[in-house]
Coordinates of C-alpha atoms in Angstrom, one line a residue:
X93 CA 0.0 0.0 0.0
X94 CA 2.5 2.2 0.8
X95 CA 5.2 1.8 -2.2
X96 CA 6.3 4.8 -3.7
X97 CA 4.4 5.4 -7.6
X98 CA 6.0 6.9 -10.1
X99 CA 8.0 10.1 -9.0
X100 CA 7.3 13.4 -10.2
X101 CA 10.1 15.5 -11.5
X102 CA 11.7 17.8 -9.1
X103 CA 12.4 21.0 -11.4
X104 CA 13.9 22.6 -8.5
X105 CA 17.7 21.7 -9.5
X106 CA 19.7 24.3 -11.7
X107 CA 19.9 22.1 -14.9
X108 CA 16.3 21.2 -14.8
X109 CA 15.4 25.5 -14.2
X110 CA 17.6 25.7 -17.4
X111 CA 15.6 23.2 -19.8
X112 CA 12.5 24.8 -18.8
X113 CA 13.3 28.4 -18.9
X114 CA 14.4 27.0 -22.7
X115 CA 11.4 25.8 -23.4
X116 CA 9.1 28.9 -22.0
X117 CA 11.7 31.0 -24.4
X118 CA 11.0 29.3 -27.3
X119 CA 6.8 28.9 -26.6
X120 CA 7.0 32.5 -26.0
X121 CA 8.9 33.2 -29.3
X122 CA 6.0 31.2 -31.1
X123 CA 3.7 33.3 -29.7
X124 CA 1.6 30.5 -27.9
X125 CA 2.4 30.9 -23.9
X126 CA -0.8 31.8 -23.5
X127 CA -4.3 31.5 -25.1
X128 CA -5.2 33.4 -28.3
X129 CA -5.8 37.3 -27.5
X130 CA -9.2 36.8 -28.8
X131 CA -10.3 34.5 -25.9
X132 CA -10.8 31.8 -28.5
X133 CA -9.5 28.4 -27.8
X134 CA -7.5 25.7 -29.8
X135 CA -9.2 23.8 -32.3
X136 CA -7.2 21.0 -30.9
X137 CA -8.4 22.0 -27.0
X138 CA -11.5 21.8 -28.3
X139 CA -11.6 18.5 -29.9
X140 CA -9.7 16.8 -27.0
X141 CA -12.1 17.7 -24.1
X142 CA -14.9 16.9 -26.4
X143 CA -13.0 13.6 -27.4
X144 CA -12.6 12.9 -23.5
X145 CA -16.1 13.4 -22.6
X146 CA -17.5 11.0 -24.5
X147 CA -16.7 8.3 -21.7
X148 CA -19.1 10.4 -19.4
X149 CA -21.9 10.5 -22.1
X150 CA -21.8 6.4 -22.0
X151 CA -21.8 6.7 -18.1
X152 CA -24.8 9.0 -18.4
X153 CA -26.5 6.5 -21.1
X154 CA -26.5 3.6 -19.0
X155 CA -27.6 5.3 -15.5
X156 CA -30.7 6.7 -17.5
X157 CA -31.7 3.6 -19.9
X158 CA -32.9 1.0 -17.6
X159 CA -35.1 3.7 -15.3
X160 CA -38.6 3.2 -18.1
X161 CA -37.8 -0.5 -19.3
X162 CA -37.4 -1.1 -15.1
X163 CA -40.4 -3.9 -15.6
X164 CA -39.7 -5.2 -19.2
X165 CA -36.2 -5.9 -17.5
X166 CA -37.6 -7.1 -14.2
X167 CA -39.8 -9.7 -16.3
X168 CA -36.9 -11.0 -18.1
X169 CA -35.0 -11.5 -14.7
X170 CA -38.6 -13.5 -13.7
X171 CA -38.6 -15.5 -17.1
X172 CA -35.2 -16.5 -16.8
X173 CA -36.0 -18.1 -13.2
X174 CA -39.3 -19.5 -14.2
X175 CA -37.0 -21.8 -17.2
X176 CA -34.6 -23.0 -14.6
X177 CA -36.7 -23.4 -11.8
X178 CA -39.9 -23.8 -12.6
X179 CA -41.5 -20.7 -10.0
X180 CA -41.6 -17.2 -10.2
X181 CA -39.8 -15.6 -8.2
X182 CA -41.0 -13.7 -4.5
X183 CA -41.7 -10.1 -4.7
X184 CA -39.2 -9.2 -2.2
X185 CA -36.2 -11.4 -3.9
X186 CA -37.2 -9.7 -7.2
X187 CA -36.7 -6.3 -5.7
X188 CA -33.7 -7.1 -4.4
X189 CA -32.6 -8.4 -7.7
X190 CA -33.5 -5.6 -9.1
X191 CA -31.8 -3.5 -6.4
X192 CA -28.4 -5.5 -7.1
X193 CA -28.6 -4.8 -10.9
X194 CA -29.2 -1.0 -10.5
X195 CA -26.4 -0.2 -7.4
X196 CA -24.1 -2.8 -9.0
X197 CA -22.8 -0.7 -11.3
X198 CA -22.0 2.1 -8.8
X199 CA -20.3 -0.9 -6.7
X200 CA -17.8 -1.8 -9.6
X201 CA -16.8 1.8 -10.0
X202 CA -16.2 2.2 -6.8
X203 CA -13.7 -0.5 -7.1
X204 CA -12.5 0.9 -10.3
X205 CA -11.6 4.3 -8.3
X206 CA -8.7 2.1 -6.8
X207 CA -6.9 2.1 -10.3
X208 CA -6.8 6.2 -10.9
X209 CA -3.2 6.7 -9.5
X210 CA -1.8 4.0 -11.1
X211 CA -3.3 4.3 -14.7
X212 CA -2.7 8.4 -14.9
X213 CA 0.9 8.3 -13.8
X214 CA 1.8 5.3 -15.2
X215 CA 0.7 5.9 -18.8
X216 CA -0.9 9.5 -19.0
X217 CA -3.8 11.3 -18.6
X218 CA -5.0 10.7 -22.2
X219 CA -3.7 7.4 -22.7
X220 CA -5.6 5.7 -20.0
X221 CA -8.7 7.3 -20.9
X222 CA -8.1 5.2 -24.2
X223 CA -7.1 1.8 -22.3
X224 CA -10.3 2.0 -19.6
X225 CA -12.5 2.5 -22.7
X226 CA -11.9 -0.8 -23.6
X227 CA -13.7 -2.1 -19.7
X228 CA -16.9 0.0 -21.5
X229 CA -17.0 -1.8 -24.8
X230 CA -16.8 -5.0 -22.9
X231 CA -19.1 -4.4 -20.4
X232 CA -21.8 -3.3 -23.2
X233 CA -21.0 -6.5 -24.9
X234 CA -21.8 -8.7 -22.5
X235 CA -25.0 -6.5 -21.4
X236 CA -26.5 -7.2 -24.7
X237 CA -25.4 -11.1 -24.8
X238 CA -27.8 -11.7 -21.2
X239 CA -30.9 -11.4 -23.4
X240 CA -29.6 -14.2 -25.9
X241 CA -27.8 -16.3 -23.2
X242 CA -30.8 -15.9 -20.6
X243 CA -28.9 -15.2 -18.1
X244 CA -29.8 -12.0 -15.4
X245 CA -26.4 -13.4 -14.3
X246 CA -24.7 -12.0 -17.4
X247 CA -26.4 -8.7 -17.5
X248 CA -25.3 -8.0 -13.7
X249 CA -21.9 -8.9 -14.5
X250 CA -22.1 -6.6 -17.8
X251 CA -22.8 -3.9 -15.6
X252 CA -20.3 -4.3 -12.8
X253 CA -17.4 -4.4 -15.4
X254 CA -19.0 -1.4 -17.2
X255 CA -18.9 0.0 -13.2
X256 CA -15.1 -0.5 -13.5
X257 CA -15.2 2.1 -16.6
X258 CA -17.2 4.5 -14.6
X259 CA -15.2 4.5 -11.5
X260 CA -11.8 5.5 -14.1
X261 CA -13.0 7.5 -16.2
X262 CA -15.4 10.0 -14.7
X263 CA -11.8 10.4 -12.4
X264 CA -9.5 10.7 -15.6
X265 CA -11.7 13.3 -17.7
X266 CA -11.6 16.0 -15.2
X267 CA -7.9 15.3 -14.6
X268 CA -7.6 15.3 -18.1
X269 CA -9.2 18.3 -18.9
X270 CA -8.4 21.0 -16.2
X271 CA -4.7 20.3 -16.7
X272 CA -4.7 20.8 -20.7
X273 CA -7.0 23.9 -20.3
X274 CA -6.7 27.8 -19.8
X275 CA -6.9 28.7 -16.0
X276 CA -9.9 31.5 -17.1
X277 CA -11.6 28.4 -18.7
X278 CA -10.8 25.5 -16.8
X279 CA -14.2 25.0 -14.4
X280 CA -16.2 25.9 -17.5
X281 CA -14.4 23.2 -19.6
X282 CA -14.5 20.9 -16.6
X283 CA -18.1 21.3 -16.6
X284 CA -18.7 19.8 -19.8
X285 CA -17.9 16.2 -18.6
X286 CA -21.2 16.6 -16.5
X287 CA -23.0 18.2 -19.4
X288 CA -22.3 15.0 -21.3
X289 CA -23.2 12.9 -18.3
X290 CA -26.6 14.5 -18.0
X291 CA -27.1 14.7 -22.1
X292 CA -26.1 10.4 -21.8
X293 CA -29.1 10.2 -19.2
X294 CA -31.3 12.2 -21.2
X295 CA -30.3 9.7 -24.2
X296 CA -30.8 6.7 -22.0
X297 CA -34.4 7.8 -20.9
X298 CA -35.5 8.2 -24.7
X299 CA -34.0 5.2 -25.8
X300 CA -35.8 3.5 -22.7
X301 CA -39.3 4.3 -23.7
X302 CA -41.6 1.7 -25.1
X303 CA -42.0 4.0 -28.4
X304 CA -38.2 3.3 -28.4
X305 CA -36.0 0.9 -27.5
X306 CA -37.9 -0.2 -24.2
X307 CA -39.6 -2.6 -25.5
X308 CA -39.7 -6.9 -24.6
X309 CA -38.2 -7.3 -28.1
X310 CA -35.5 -4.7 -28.3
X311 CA -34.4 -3.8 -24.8
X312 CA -31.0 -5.6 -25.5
X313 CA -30.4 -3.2 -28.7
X314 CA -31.2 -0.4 -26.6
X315 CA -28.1 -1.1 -24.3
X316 CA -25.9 -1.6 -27.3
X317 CA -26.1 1.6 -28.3
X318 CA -23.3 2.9 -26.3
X319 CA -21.2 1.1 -28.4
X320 CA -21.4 4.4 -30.6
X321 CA -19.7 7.0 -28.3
X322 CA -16.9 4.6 -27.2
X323 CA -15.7 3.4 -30.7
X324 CA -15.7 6.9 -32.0
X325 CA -13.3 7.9 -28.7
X326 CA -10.8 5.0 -30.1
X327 CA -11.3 6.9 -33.2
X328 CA -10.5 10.6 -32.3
X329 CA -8.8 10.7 -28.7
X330 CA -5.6 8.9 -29.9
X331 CA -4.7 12.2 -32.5
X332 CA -5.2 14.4 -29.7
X333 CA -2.1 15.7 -27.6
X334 CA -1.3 14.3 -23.7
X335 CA -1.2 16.8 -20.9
X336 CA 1.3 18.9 -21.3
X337 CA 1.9 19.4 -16.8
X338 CA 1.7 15.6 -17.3
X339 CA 4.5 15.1 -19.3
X340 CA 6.7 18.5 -18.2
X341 CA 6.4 17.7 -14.8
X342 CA 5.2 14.0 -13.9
X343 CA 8.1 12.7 -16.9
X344 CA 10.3 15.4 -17.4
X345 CA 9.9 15.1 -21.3
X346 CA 10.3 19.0 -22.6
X347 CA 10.0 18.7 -26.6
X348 CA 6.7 16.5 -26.0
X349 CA 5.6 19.2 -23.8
X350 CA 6.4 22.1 -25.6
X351 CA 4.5 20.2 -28.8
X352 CA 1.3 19.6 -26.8
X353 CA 1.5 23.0 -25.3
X354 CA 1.6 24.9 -29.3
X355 CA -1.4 22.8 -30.2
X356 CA -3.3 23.6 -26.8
X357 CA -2.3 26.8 -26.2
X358 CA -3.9 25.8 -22.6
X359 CA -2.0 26.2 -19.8
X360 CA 1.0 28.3 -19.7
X361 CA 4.6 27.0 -19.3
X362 CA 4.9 30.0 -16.3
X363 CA 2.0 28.2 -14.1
X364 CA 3.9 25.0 -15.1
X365 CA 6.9 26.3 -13.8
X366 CA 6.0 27.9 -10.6
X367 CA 3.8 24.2 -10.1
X368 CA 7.0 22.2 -10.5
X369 CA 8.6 24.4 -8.3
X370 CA 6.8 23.8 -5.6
X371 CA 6.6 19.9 -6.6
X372 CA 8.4 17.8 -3.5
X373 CA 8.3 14.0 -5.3
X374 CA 6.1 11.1 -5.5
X375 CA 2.9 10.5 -3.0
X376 CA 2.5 7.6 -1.3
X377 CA -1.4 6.8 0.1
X378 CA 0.3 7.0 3.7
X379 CA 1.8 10.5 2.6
X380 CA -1.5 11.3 1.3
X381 CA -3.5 11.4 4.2
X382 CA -0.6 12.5 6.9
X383 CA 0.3 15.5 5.0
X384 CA -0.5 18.2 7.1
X385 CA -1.4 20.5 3.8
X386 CA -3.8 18.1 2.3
X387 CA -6.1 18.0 5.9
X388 CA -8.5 20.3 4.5
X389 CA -8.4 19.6 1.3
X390 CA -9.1 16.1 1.7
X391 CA -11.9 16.9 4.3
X392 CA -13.6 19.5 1.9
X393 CA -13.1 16.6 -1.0
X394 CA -15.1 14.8 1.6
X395 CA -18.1 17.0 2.6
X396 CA -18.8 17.8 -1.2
X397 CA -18.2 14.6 -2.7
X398 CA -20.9 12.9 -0.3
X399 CA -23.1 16.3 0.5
X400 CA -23.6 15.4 -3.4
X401 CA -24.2 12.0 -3.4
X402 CA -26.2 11.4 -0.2
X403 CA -28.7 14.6 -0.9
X404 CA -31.4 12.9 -2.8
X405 CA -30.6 13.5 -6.5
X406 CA -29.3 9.6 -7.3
X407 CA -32.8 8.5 -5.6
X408 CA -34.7 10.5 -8.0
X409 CA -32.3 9.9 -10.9
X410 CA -32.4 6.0 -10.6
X411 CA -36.2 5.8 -9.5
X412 CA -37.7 8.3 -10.6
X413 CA -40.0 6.5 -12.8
X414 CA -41.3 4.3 -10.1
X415 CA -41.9 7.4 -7.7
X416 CA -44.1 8.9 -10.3
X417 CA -46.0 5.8 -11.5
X418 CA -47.8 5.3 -8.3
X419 CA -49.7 8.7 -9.0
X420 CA -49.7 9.8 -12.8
X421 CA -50.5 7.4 -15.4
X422 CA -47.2 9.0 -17.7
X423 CA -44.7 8.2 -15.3
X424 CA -41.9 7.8 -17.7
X425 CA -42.7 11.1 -19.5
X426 CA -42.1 13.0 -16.2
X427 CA -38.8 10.8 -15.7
X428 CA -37.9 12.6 -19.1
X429 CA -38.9 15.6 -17.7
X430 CA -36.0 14.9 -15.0
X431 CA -34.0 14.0 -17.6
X432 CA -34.4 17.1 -19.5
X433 CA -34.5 19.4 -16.7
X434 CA -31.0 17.7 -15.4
X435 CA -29.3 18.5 -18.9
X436 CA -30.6 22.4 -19.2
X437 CA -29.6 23.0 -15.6
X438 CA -26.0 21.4 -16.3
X439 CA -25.5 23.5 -19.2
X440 CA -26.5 27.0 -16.9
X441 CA -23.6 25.7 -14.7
X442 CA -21.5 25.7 -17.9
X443 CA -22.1 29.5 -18.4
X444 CA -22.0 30.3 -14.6
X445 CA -18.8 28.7 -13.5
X446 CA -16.6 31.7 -14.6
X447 CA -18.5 33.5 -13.8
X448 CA -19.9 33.3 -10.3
X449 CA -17.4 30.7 -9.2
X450 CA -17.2 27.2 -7.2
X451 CA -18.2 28.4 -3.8
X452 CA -21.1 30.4 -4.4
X453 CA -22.8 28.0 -6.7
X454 CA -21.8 25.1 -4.5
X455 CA -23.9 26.9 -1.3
X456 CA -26.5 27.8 -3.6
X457 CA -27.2 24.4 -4.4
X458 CA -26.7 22.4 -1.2
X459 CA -29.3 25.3 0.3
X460 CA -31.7 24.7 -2.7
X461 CA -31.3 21.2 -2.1
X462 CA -32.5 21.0 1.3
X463 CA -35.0 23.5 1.4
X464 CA -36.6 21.0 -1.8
X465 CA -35.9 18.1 0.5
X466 CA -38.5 19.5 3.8
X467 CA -40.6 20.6 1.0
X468 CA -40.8 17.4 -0.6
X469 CA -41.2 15.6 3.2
X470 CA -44.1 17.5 4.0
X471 CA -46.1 17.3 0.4
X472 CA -45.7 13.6 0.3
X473 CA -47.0 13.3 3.7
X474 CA -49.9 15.3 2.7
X475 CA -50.5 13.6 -0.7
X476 CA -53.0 10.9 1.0
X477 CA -55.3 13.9 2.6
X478 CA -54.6 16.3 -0.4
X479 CA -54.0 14.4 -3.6
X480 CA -53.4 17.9 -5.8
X481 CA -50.4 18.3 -4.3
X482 CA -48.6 15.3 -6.6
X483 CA -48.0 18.2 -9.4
X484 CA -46.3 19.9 -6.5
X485 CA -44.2 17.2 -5.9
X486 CA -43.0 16.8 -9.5
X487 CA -42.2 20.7 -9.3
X488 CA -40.0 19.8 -6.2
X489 CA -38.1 17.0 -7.9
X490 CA -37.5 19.6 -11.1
X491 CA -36.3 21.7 -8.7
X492 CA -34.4 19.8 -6.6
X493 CA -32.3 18.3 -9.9
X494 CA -31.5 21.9 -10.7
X495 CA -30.2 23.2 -7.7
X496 CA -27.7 19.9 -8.3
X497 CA -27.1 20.6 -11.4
X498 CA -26.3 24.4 -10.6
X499 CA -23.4 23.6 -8.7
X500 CA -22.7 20.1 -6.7
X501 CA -23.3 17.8 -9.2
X502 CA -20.6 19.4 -11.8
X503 CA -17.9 20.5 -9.1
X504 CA -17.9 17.3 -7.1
X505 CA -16.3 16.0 -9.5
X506 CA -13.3 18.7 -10.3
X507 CA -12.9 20.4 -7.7
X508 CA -10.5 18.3 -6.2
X509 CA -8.1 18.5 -9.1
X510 CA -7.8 22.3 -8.2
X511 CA -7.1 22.0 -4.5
X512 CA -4.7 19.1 -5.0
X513 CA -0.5 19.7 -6.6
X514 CA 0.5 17.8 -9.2
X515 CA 2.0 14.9 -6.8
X516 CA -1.6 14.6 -4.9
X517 CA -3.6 15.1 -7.7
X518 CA -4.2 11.8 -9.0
X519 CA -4.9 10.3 -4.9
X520 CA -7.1 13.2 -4.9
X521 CA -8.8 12.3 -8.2
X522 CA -9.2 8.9 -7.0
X523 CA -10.4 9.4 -3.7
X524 CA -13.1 11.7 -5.4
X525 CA -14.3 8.7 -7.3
X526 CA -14.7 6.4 -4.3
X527 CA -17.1 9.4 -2.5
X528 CA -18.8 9.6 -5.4
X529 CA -19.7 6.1 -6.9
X530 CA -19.5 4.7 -2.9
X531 CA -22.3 7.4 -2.4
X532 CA -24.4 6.5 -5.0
X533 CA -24.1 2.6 -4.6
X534 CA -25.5 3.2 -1.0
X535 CA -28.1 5.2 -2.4
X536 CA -29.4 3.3 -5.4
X537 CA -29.2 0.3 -3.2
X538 CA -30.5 1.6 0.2
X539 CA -33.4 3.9 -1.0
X540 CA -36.2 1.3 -1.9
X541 CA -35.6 -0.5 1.5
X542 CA -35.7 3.5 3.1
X543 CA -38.7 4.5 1.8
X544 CA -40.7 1.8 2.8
X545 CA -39.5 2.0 6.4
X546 CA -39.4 5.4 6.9
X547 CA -41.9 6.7 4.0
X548 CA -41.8 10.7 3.4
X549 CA -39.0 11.0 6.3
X550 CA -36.7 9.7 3.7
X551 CA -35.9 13.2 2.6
X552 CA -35.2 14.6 6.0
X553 CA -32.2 12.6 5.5
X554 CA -31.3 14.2 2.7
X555 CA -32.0 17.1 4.0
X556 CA -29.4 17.0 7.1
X557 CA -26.5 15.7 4.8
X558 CA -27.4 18.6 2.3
X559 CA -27.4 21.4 5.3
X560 CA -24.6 19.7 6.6
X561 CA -22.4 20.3 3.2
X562 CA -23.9 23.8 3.3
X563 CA -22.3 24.5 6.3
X564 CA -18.7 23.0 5.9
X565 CA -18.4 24.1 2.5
X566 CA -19.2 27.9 3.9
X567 CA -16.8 27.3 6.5
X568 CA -14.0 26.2 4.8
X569 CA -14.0 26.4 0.8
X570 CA -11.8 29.0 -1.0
X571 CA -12.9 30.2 -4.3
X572 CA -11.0 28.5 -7.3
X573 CA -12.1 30.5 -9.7
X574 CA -9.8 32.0 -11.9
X575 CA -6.6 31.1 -10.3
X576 CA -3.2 28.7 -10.7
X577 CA -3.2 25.4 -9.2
X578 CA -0.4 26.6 -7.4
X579 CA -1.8 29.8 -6.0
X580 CA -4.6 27.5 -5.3
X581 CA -2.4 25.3 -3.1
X582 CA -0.6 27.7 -1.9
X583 CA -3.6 28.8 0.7
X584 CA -3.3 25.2 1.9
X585 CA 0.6 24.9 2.5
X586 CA 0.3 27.5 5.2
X587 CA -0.7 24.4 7.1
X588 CA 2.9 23.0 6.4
X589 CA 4.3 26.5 8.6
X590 CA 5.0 27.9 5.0
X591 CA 4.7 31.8 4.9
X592 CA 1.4 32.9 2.6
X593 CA 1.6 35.3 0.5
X594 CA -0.4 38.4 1.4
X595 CA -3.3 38.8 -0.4
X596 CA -6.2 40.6 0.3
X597 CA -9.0 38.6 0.9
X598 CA -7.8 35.5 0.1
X599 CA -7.0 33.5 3.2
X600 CA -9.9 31.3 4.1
X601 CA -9.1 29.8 6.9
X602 CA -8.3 32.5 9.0

């Protein structure tokens, strides 16, 4: 547990200051230190973030694709029993079956977190992107051979490996991302790996209908069709450049850097500098969580990471369809109402990152999200005495997916590439993952049980973890809006007894 992964680069020695003052000379000569004047990025930038987020699109696909078909599927698991056995199967063991197909997806990326380090230093931040892809195409494969094998087993396996590929990638594409892209750009361009997620749900929930793919006959096709995204990322991500911090600090390789740098024009080789500068080797997991400077970062990692997760959105996101059906007779057209709702509010928090920042939009949300949580506790305890108040309840879950979407959803997931250095960065990334996809495997597989012990109280639950987040995150977040990574973790190294810089306004903590 403890061994030492790969070293990073220490470019504190004289020779090593040489090769990159060299290589910031000859970027700046170019003309391509920094991004364009016109605020325009890269062509290249462009088509690698969009290349990368195409894992998070299938993610999104298969968390929204088997909410409508939920009975269709349920039947099949039934059928297949009834052939081997001779007997349907009980209620209760089909719910749990059910359950276990849902959360076990959330279970294998949680497992799949474990992997992060190793992969992005190992072999690059692009590069493993590419590899893990491979854990999706399999996983798909074996999704759609369950129907023609009979075998539940298969599809439950089919989704635990595709699990694997969640709990990578949806840690590699924001580390990926924020370190090829502008500082001034690199929440916004973060963001976009949750716009795909949510626009993947959105696809799922169409393709789920029964005037789709949700059907006896074609479910199977249905979860095929993320076969599309990940052969076309085997098709474009492998022309697009690796991070340039990656290989400029983690390997040391200047002419590979300087390359990727003139067709990003992302981040500048200055930031990189002053970065490696500050860069004191390799991270060990024992080093990760006794260094005095990563404390707070790691608890604020923390208090998001599950504030987002345990708050009530995964609930609604994963049974949604079964919520509604008890009271309208278009269930599933209200789940695409979720779905649609969760992609427009996702793409507000792609305009708004810049531009109000991390913090504010993270209290925002975790305040929205609790006030919808009481709300929704007291209207479903109402809904036997006052049955009108259902269309108030499906206002509350729209609302209640926005005020994610405005801010916890997206920045769970990135935030802690910004408070992390380069050497913790990966732990960090990694540790992100395990909040998250451990978060919603409790959830998806928790919640049915939940609700039928504790009925409308559910929420209240939510409620307190939501408030809770609220609070910490006023507490103890600085904004990351706009600055270095190394200004960033510069606030935190004051923890190490390193002098802070003075400026204004900027210490958090005290």
């Amino acid at each position: 547990m403890d061994a030492v992964l790969p070293d990073v680069h220490m470019e504190t020695h004289g020779e090593d200051q040489v090769r990159t003052r060299a290589l910031q000379v000859r970027l700046q000569g170019a003309g391509t230190s920094s991004p364009p004047a016109n605020g325009v990025p890269a062509e290249a930038l462009l088509t690698s973030i969009l290349a990368a987020v195409l894992g998070s699109l299938q993610i999104g696909y298969h968390t929204g694709n088997v909410n409508a078909p939920a009975k269709i599927i349920e039947e099949f698991f039934n059928h297949t029993w009834r052939s081997r056995h001779n007997a349907s199967l009980p209620d209760h063991s089909l719910t749990l079956l059910w359950s276990l197909s849902v959360s076990i997806k959330d279970f294998g990326a949680l497992l799949g977190s474990l992997g992060v380090k190793y992969l992005a230093d190992s072999y690059g931040r692009r590069n493993s992107i590419l590899i893990v892809n491979g854990l999706s195409v399999v996983g798909a494969c074996m999704m759609v051979a369950s129907k023609a094998s009979e075998s539940f087993e298969v599809l439950i396996l089919g989704r635990l490996v595709f699990g694997l590929f969640c709990g990578l990638v949806m840690s590699l594409n924001p580390l990926y991302i924020q370190e090829v892209s502008p500082t001034g750009l690199r929440g916004a361009f973060a963001t976009l790996n949750q716009v795909s997620f949510a626009s993947g749900i959105l696809v799922g929930m169409v393709a789920g209908l029964e005037t789709v793919l949700g059907t006896e006959q074609h479910w199977a096709t249905m979860l095929s069709l993320s076969l599309v995204p990940a052969l076309t990322q085997y098709l474009v991500l492998p022309f697009c450049p690796e991070s340039p911090r990656y290989l400029l600090i983690n390997r040391g390789e200047e002419r590979r850097a300087e390359a990727a740098l003139l067709r990003l024009r992302g981040p500048t080789v200055e930031e990189m500098k002053e970065e490696a500068a500050r860069t004191q080797g390799g991270v060990t997991l024992r080093r990760f969580f006794q260094k005095r400077s990563y404390r707070k970062p790691i608890v604020l990692v923390l208090v998001i990471n599950l504030g987002s997760q345990l708050s009530g959105f995964n609930a609604i996101i994963n049974y949604s369809t079964k919520m509604f059906q008890a009271k309208f007779l278009q269930a599933k057209y209200l789940t695409l109402g979720v779905g649609v709702v969760n992609v427009t509010f996702t793409l507000v928090a792609f305009f708004l990152m810049e531009r109000a920042g991390r913090r504010r939009l993270l209290l925002t949300g975790f305040l929205s999200i609790a006030v919808c949580n009481l709300l929704m506790t007291v209207v479903d305890s109402l809904l036997d005495l006052v049955p009108p108040l259902r269309t108030l309840q499906v206002l509350l879950v729209f609302l209640l997916i926005s005020a994610y979407e405005l801010g916890p959803g997206p920045i769970s997931w990135f935030i802690a590439a910004e408070l992390f250095d380069q050497p913790g960065r990966p732990l960090a990334m990694a540790f992100t993952s395990m909040l998250n996809w451990g978060g919603k495997f409790l959830l998806a597989l928790l919640f049915p049980p939940l609700l039928k012990v504790c009925g409308a109280y559910v929420y209240l639950l939510f409620m307190a973890v939501a408030l809770l987040a609220f609070v910490l995150t006023w507490l103890r977040l600085p904004e990351t809006r706009g600055r270095t990574f190394d200004d960033i973790a510069e606030e935190f190294r004051g923890a190490d007894g390193i002098l802070l810089h003075d400026k204004a306004g900027f210490n958090t903590f005290t």
